[in-house]
XYZ file of C-alpha atoms in Angstrom:
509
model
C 0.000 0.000 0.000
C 1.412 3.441 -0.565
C 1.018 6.393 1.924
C 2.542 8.042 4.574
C 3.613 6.740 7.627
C 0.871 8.963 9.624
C -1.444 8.008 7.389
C -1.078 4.046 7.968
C -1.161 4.838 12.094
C -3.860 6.882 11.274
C -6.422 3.785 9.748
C -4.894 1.679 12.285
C -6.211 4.058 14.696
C -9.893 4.064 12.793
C -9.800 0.179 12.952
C -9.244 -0.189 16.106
C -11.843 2.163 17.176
C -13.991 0.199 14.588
C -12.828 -2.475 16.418
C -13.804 -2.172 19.823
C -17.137 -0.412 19.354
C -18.068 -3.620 17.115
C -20.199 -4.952 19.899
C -22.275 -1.523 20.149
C -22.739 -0.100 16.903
C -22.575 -2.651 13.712
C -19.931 -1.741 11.092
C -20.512 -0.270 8.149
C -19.636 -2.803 5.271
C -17.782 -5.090 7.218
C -16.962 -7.707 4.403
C -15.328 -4.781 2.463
C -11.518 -4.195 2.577
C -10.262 -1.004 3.352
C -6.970 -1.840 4.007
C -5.540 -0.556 0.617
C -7.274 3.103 1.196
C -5.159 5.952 1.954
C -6.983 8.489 4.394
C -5.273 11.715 3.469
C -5.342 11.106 -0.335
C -9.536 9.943 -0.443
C -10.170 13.206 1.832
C -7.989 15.418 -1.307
C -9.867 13.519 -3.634
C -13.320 14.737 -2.270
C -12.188 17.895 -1.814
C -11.229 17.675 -5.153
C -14.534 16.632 -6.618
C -17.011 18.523 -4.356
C -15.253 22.637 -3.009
C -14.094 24.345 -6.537
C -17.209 23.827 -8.303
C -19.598 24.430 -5.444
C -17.501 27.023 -4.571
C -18.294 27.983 -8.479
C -21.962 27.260 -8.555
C -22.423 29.561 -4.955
C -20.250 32.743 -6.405
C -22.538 32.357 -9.551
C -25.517 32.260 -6.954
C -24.525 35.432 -4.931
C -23.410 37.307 -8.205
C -26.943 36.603 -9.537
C -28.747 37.972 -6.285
C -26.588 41.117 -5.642
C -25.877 42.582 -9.279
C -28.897 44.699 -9.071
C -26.592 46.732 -6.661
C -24.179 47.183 -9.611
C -26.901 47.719 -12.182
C -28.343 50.639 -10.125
C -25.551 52.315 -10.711
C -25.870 52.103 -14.665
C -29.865 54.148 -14.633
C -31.613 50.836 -13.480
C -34.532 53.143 -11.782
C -34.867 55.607 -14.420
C -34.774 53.124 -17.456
C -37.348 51.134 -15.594
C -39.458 54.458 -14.345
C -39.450 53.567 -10.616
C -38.771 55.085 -7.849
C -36.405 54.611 -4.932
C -39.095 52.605 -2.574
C -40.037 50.336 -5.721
C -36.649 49.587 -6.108
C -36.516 48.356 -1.997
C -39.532 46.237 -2.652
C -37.590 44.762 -5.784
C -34.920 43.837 -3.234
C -37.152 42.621 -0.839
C -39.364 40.167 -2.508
C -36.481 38.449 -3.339
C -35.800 37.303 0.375
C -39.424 35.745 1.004
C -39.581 33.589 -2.027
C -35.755 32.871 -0.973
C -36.913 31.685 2.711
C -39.876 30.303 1.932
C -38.497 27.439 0.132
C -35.647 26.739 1.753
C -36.842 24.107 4.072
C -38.739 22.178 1.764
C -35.608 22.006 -0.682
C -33.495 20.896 1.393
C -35.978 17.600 2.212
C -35.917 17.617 -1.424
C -32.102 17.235 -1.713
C -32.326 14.699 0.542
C -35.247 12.775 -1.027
C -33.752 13.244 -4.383
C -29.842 13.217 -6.029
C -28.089 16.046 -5.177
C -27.027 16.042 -8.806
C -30.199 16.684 -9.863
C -31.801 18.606 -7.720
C -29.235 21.221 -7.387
C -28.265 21.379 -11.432
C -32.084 21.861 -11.555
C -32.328 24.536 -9.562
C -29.411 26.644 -10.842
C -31.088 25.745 -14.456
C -34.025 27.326 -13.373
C -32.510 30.449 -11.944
C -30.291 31.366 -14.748
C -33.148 31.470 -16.873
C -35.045 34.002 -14.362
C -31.460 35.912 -13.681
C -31.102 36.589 -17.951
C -35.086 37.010 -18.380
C -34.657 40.228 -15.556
C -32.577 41.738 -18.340
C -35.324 42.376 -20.597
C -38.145 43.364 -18.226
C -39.538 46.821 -18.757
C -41.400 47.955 -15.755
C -41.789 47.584 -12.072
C -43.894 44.508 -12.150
C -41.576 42.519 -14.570
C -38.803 43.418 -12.098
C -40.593 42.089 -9.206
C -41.875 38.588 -10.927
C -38.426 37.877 -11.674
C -36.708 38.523 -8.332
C -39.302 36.638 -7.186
C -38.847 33.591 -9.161
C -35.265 33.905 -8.649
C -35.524 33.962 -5.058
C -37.587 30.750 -5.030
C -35.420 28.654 -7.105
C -31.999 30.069 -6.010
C -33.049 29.180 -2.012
C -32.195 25.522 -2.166
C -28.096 26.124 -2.891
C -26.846 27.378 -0.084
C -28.477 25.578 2.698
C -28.362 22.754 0.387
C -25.085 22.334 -0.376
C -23.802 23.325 3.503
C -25.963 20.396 4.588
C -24.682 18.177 1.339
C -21.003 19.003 2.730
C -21.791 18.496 6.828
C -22.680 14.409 4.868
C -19.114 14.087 3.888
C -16.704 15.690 6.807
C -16.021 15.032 10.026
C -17.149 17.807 12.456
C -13.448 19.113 12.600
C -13.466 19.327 8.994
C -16.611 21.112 7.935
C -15.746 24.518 9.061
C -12.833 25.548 6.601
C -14.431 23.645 3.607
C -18.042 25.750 4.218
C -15.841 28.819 4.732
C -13.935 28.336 1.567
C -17.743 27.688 -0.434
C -18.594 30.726 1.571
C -15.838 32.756 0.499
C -16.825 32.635 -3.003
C -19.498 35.033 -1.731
C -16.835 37.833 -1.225
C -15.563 36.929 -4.830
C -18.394 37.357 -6.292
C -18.433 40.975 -4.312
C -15.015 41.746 -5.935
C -15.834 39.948 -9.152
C -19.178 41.247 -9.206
C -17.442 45.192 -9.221
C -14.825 43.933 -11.350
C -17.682 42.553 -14.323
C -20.193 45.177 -13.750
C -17.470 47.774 -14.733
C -16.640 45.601 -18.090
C -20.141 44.828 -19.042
C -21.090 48.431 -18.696
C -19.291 49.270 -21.931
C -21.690 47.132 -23.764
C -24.162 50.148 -22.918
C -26.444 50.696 -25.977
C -25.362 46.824 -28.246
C -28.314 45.686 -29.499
C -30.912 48.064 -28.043
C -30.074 47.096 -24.330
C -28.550 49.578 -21.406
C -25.674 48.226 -19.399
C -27.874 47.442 -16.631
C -29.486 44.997 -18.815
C -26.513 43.195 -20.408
C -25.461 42.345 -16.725
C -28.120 40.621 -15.930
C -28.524 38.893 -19.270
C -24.980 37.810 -19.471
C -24.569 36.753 -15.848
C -27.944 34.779 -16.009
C -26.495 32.861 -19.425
C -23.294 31.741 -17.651
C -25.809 30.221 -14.891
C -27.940 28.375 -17.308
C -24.573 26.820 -18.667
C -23.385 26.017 -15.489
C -26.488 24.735 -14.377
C -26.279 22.182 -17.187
C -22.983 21.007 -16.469
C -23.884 20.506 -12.712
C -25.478 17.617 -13.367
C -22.714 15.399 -14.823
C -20.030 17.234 -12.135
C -22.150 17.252 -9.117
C -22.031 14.271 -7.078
C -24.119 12.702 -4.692
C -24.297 11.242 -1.637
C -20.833 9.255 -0.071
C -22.958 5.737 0.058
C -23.388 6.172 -3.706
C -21.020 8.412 -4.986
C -19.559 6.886 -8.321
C -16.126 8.424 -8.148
C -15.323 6.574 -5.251
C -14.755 3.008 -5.333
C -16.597 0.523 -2.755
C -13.635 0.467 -0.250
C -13.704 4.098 -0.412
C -17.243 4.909 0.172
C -16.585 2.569 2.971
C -13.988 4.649 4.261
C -16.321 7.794 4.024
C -18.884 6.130 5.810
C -17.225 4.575 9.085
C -14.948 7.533 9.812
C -18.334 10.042 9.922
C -20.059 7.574 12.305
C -16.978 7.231 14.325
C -17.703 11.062 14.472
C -20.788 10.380 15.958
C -22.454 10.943 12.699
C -24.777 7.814 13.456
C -26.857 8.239 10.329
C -23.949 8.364 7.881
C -24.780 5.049 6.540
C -28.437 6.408 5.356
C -31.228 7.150 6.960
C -34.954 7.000 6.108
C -37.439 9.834 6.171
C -39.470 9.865 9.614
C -42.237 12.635 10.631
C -40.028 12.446 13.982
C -36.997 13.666 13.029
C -38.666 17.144 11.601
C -40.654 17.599 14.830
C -37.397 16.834 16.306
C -35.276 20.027 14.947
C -38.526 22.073 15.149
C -38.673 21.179 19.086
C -34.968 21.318 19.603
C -33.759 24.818 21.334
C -30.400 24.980 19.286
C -32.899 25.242 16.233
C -33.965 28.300 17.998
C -31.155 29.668 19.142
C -28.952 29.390 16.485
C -31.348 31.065 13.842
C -30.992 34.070 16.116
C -26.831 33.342 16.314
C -27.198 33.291 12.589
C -29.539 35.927 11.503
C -26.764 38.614 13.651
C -24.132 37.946 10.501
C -26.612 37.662 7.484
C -28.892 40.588 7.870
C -25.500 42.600 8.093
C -24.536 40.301 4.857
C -26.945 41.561 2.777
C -26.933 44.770 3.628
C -23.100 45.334 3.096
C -23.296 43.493 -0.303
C -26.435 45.474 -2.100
C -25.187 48.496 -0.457
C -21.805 48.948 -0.650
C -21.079 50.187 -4.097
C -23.956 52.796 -3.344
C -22.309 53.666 -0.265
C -18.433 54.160 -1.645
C -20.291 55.922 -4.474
C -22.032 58.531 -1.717
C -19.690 58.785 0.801
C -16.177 58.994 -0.971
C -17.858 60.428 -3.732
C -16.423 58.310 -6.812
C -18.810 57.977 -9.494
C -20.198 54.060 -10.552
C -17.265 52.177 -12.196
C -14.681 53.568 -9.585
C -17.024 52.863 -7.018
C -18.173 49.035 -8.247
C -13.722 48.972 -8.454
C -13.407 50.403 -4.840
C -15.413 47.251 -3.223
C -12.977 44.472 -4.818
C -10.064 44.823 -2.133
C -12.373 44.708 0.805
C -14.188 41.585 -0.454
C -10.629 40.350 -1.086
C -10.056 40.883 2.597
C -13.209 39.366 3.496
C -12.103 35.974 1.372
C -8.583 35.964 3.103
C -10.335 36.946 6.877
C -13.237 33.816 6.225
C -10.565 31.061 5.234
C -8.471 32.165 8.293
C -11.302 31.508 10.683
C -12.684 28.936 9.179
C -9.263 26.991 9.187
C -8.138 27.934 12.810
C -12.291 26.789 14.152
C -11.682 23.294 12.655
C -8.325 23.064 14.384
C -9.069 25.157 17.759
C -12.865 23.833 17.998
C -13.860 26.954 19.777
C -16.281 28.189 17.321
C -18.453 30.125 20.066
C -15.055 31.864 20.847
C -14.615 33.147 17.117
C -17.640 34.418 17.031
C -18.191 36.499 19.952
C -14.432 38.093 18.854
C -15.241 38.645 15.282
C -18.775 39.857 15.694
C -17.168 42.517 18.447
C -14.562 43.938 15.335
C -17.887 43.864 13.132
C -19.794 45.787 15.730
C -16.387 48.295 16.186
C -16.469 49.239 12.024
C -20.124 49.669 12.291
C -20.404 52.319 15.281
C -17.241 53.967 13.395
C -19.527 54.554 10.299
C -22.417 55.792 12.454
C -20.106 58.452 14.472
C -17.628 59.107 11.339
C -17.700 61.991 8.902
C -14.541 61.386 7.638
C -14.528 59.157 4.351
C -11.078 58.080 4.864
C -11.629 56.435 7.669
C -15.024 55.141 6.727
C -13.919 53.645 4.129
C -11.184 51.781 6.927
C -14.717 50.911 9.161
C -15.970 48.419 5.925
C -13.443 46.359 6.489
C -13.834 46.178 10.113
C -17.598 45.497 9.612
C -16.693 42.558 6.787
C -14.690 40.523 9.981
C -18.320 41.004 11.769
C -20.133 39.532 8.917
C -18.045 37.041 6.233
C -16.234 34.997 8.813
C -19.584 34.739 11.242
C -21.534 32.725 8.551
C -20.050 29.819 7.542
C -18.726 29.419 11.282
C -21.943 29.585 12.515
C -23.413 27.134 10.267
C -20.292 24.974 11.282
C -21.323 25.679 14.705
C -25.211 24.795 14.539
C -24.244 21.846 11.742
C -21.569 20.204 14.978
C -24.356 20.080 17.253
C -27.026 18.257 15.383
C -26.888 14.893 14.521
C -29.413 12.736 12.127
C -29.524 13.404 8.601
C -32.748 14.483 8.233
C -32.714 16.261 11.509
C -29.625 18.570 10.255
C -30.886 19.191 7.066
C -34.469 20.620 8.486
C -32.122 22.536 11.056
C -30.070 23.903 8.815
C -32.183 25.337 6.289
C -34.412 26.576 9.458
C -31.613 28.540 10.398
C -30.473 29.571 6.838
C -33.895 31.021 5.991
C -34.958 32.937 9.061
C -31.262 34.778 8.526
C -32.399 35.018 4.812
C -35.995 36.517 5.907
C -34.318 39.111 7.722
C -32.677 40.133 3.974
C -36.207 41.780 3.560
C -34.921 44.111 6.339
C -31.783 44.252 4.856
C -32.957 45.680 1.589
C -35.120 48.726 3.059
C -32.588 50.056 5.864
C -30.583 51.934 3.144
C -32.942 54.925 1.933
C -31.907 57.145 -0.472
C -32.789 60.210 1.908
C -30.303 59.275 4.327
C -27.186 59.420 1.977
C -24.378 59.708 2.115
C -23.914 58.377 5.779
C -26.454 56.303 6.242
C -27.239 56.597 9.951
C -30.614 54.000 10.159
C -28.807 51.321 7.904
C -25.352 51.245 9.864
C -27.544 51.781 13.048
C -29.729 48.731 12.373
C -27.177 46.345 11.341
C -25.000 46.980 14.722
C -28.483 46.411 16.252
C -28.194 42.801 14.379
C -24.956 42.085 15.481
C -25.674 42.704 19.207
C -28.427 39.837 18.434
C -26.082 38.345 17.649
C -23.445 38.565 20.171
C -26.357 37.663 22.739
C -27.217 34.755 20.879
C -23.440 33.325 20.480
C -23.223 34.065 24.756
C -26.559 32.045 25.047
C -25.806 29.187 22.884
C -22.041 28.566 24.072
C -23.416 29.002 27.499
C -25.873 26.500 27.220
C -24.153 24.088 25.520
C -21.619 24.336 28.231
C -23.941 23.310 30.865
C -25.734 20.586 28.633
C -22.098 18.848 28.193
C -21.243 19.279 31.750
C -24.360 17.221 32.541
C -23.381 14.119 30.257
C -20.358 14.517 31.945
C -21.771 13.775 34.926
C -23.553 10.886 33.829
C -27.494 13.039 34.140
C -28.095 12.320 31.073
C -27.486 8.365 30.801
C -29.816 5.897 29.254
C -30.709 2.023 30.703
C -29.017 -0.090 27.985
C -30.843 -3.616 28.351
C -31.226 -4.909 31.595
C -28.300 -2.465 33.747
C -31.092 -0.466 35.504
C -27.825 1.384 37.482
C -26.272 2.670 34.134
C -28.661 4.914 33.709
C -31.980 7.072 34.291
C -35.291 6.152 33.185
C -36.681 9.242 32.184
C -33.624 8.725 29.582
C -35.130 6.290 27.988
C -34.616 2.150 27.968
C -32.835 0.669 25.139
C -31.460 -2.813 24.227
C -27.846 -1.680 22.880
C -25.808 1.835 22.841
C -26.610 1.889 18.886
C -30.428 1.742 19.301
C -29.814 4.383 21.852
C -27.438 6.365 18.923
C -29.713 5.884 16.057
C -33.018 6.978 18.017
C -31.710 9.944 20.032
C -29.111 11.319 18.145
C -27.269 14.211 19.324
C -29.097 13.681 22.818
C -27.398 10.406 23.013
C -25.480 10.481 26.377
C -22.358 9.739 25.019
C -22.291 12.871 22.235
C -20.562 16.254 23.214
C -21.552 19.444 21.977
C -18.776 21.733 20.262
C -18.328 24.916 21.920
């Protein structure tokens, strides 16, 4: 077999721990050999197959939702005859089709192949993103940011569920911060295109406000097409791994505590489950703290460099790209050091603190200078904050279906809160925006409270397993546990019913 040395003790150390929890929890594929497969090189071969193009498909997604920022800038309101509040309610519709259908889609994705179901969707939205090029009025504006907020809300909760299927707990942070990331590239690409496609002002009958939607919404549909032969599905059928692998994929997630990992079929229960759950709860409030701010910062912020250091629409759209580029390098940092620190609580209450810092400089500054040095404060309150905290919330919930209900609960109350987002930023308050910077540092103090409450309480629940409160009667040992636990015949009917309110599973911090 080639591979590393560390890499041999490594699967030596897996099969012994497959090894001596043989008589609790049945192994996965036990007549298959998996003595031939290298750790390190399967986990660079998924990385490999699944991060660049999702990271792709979600900068294409984000581009899509937030060029109307850029287009404003190129007579968007006066080619379309509205005014400044019709332009807000083009914004905000976008954010209720967008939460509305998250949950559903991500049963969906579970249901169906990711592969399809997520090619699908992009399909779908491309063709809405290039039709909103040719609209002529209000109402043609608002139909299509409709539609594209309906069949653009299955990606990102989606695919941050797809990913929490294939990693280990320590692992999922920096791979949903790197698919995150390509949010703040499309912010810097986003400038960057707007300011080339606006020379194409006039070709063929069409402003430049048009052509950017029309040729951003073609390079969807394309991509959308070509999803479904690159997008895989899920690690018990993926075909680009070979039996042994999948294998592989499989054991080292449920010796993760990621019972399910081996499949798991749909029960009622488990979606009464994450609606009953508290960290449901709690973490939509920990969430929606970073991604009100998000969307406010990204529809804004060539509008506000435009205002408040006075540089008219292509210098302005060019202004944004180094502090997205900050945002990337600031989100990979944090995402990397939370998988190998495991303290996400920690990063957040530190990073939302900077965030709140740049924001209550904008409020009190007059000085564009060092405004303009308070955005990219405020992005280390908002870029980092998301994909952590869906790391966070994704850590403590286990059960497939569970986690996926969770997680697009969480994803689309943060996404509802876009509505507010998109109406905080009124053209009678420029150029410093007082209400919109004020409102967002309101959102981050959510925030903040939320983080202290859920690492707080998470504390205290672990410190109770600890001390053996929580413990289940397993068969006929009435002294190993409580009854108002629950009575089980092994540990992995105890695993596969409860979940992450198995005795044995610790919360991460």
């Amino acid at each position: 077999m080639t591979g590393s040395t560390s890499s041999d003790l490594e699967k030596d150390s897996i099969r012994v721990n497959e090894t001596v929890n043989v008589t609790t929890t049945p192994l996965y594929n036990e007549h298959i050999d998996v003595s031939g497969v290298d750790e390190r090189k399967l986990l660079r071969k998924i990385d490999i197959a699944l991060i660049p193009w999702l990271s792709l498909l979600y900068l294409l997604s984000f581009l899509d939702r937030t060029s109307i920022g850029n287009a404003k800038l190129y007579n968007l309101e006066k080619d379309l005859n509205i005014t400044d509040t019709q332009y807000l309610l083009a914004l905000t519709i976008f954010f209720f089709s967008y939460a509305i259908f998250e949950v559903p889609s991500n049963v969906f994705l579970k249901r169906l192949r990711p592969s399809l179901w997520l090619s699908g969707l992009m399909f779908c939205w491309g063709i809405m993103m290039t039709v909103q090029g040719l609209v002529h009025n209000f109402g043609g504006l608002m139909g299509m940011r409709w539609m594209l907020g309906m069949f653009e809300a299955g990606l990102f909760p989606g695919v941050n569920y797809y990913l929490s299927c294939w990693y280990k707990r320590s692992e999922f942070g920096i791979r949903a911060a790197i698919f995150f990331s390509a949010a703040t590239v499309s912010g810097a690409f986003g400038g960057l295109l707007a300011a080339a496609i606006s020379n194409m002002d006039g070709i063929g009958g069409k402003p430049a406000w048009a052509w950017i939607f029309i040729l951003e919404g073609l390079a969807t549909v394309i991509a959308g097409a070509l999803s479904f032969f690159i997008i895989q599905d899920f690690p018990d059928t993926a075909k680009f791994l070979s039996e042994a692998e999948r294998t592989v994929v499989v054991r080292r997630l449920q010796g993760d505590d990621q019972f399910s990992a081996a499949g798991e079929k749909l029960r009622m229960k488990y979606i009464i489950k994450s609606i009953l759950d508290w960290k449901t709860w709690v973490g939509m409030v920990v969430y929606v703290g970073a991604d009100m701010p998000l969307y406010a910062f990204s529809l804004f912020l060539p509008s506000i460099i435009n205002q408040v250091l006075r540089f008219k629409a292509t210098p302005a759209n060019l202004l944004t790209v180094p502090v997205y580029a900050f945002a990337c390098l600031i989100t990979c940092i944090v995402g990397f050091l939370a998988d190998r620190w495991g303290r996400r609580g920690y990063f957040n209450l530190i990073f939302l603190c900077l965030g709140a810092a740049g924001y209550i400089i904008l409020i009190a500054s007059r000085n564009p200078a060092l405004s303009y040095f308070a955005v990219y404060l405020a992005t280390c309150g908002i870029y980092p904050v998301i994909p952590n905290s869906i790391a966070w919330v994704s850590n403590n919930v286990e059960g497939s279906y569970k986690r996926s209900v969770t997680l697009a609960m969480v994803i689309s109350f943060g996404n509802i809160n876009g509505a507010v987002s998109s109406n905080v930023y009124r053209a009678k308050d420029q150029p410093w925006y007082p209400l919109g910077h004020g409102l967002v540092l309101m959102y981050i103090g959510l925030g903040l409270i939320a983080s202290t409450t859920f690492l707080v309480l998470l504390k205290r629940e672990n410190a109770k397993r600890d001390r053996g409160e929580r413990n289940e009667i397993i068969g006929d040992e009435k002294s190993s546990g409580h009854e108002v636990n629950g009575r089980y015949d092994t540990v992995a009917d105890a695993k596969r019913e409860k979940g992450d309110e198995w005795s044995g599973y610790r919360y991460t911090i």
